Amino acid sequence: MAVEKSYYMTLEGKEKLEQELLYLKTERRQEVVERIKVARDFGDLSENSEYDAAKDEQAFVESRIAQVEKMIRNAVIIENDNQNPDVVSLGKSVTFVELPDGEEETYTIVGSAEADPFEGKISNDSPMAKSLLGHEIGEEVSVVTPGGEIQVKILKVE
């Protein structure tokens, strides 16, 4: 049997997934079942696009339920490392500036399951996070991105 992937996340991230799972199982699943029932009443299922769309949606919901259950089952909760408060690690926010004259940017490094760049949360699997992890305040770090290599200086870790 293959080893299942671990999903690194904060406690808050795990709770969000548990809420999503509850919603999918209690409300969303029922809504889709109702859509299928209504579509069946339209008659011939072989030419019924409403029925096909509802069945596709059911497959998507069931797939998402399975995915979220797996993520919760294999969740590894990120705890802040208070031993080294100046070192970039999972669960911490890091502020850096792109050299030579970029603007300050702040991101929280989280597991891929709860990454959301628009909310300032980047995955530990991203090129930026991989480059920053383990480095300290004041260090200059080389980051290889799809757009080329950049230099950043770590200003703050929280």
XYZ file of C-alpha atoms in Angstrom:
158
model
C 0.000 0.000 0.000
C 1.292 3.446 -0.913
C 2.159 5.965 1.768
C -0.453 8.719 1.808
C 0.645 12.324 1.464
C 0.716 14.454 4.611
C -1.172 17.735 4.447
C 0.467 20.445 6.530
C -1.993 22.995 7.884
C -2.744 25.216 10.806
C -5.424 24.259 13.307
C -7.555 27.018 11.757
C -7.076 25.458 8.313
C -8.147 22.038 9.562
C -11.243 23.531 11.185
C -12.155 25.226 7.871
C -11.882 21.870 6.103
C -14.057 20.209 8.748
C -16.707 22.924 8.246
C -16.542 22.457 4.472
C -16.926 18.693 4.882
C -19.961 19.134 7.115
C -21.534 21.515 4.576
C -20.835 19.158 1.671
C -22.270 16.131 3.465
C -25.342 17.751 5.023
C -26.441 20.516 2.659
C -24.706 20.313 -0.708
C -25.216 16.567 -1.150
C -28.978 16.987 -0.445
C -29.263 19.880 -2.924
C -27.737 17.734 -5.669
C -30.007 14.782 -4.873
C -33.022 17.111 -5.187
C -31.742 18.389 -8.559
C -31.437 14.794 -9.784
C -35.006 14.022 -8.665
C -36.366 17.097 -10.453
C -34.382 16.288 -13.606
C -35.697 12.701 -13.629
C -39.222 14.085 -13.791
C -38.385 15.754 -17.116
C -38.635 12.382 -18.821
C -36.250 10.486 -21.110
C -32.885 10.364 -19.318
C -30.910 9.627 -22.505
C -31.616 13.133 -23.839
C -31.929 14.975 -20.548
C -29.167 17.584 -20.159
C -30.513 18.655 -16.746
C -30.067 15.110 -15.473
C -26.559 14.834 -16.954
C -25.527 18.153 -15.373
C -26.913 17.108 -11.985
C -25.103 13.752 -12.149
C -21.858 15.550 -13.066
C -22.336 17.873 -10.105
C -22.970 14.878 -7.853
C -19.707 13.310 -9.017
C -17.868 16.564 -8.279
C -19.377 16.853 -4.775
C -18.584 13.226 -3.932
C -15.039 13.663 -5.234
C -14.547 16.794 -3.117
C -15.917 14.980 -0.039
C -13.387 12.174 -0.558
C -10.574 14.692 -1.081
C -11.430 16.717 2.053
C -11.786 13.548 4.149
C -8.339 12.425 2.999
C -6.829 15.830 3.793
C -8.331 15.814 7.299
C -7.267 12.208 7.888
C -3.669 12.991 6.885
C -3.484 16.459 8.425
C -0.290 17.436 10.196
C -0.940 20.467 12.387
C 1.693 23.183 12.106
C 2.850 24.442 15.477
C 4.853 27.642 15.817
C 8.515 27.057 16.548
C 9.145 29.264 19.570
C 12.688 27.887 19.905
C 13.939 29.983 16.998
C 11.663 33.025 16.654
C 13.885 34.591 13.956
C 13.907 31.536 11.658
C 11.383 31.150 8.834
C 9.295 27.995 9.336
C 5.841 26.612 8.601
C 3.041 28.608 10.185
C 5.048 31.820 10.471
C 4.614 35.085 8.620
C 7.681 36.416 6.857
C 8.243 39.935 5.572
C 10.859 40.397 2.871
C 11.904 42.894 0.243
C 12.999 42.056 -3.283
C 16.475 43.439 -3.922
C 17.677 45.902 -4.998
C 14.626 48.171 -4.603
C 11.401 46.181 -4.361
C 8.436 46.720 -2.086
C 7.939 44.903 1.199
C 5.805 41.774 0.960
C 4.450 39.646 3.799
C 3.258 36.044 3.493
C 2.355 33.309 5.923
C 3.857 29.950 4.998
C 1.233 27.219 5.269
C 0.638 23.754 3.861
C -0.660 23.373 0.322
C -4.146 22.523 1.605
C -4.762 26.045 2.893
C -2.587 28.131 0.581
C -4.309 31.238 -0.765
C -1.967 33.884 -2.193
C -4.803 36.448 -2.280
C -5.034 36.120 1.516
C -1.256 36.253 1.909
C -0.865 32.508 2.515
C 1.675 30.650 0.376
C 2.271 26.926 0.181
C 5.390 25.407 1.701
C 5.772 23.722 -1.723
C 6.020 27.060 -3.582
C 9.433 28.189 -4.869
C 9.340 31.279 -2.619
C 8.560 29.334 0.568
C 11.045 26.562 -0.228
C 13.771 29.182 -0.588
C 12.850 31.097 2.592
C 12.337 28.137 4.955
C 15.165 27.763 7.472
C 16.619 31.247 6.881
C 16.786 34.045 9.469
C 16.011 37.741 9.716
C 18.610 39.797 7.856
C 19.653 37.039 5.462
C 19.622 37.558 1.714
C 18.099 34.591 -0.088
C 18.141 33.594 -3.740
C 14.723 32.481 -4.991
C 14.305 30.609 -8.271
C 10.902 31.468 -9.733
C 9.325 30.607 -13.090
C 10.190 34.174 -14.152
C 13.856 33.825 -13.212
C 16.035 34.105 -10.140
C 15.473 36.954 -7.677
C 17.211 38.058 -4.481
C 15.198 38.893 -1.371
C 16.160 40.098 2.081
C 14.232 38.799 5.096
C 13.102 41.735 7.248
C 10.763 40.190 9.819
C 9.522 36.781 10.991
C 6.425 36.460 13.191
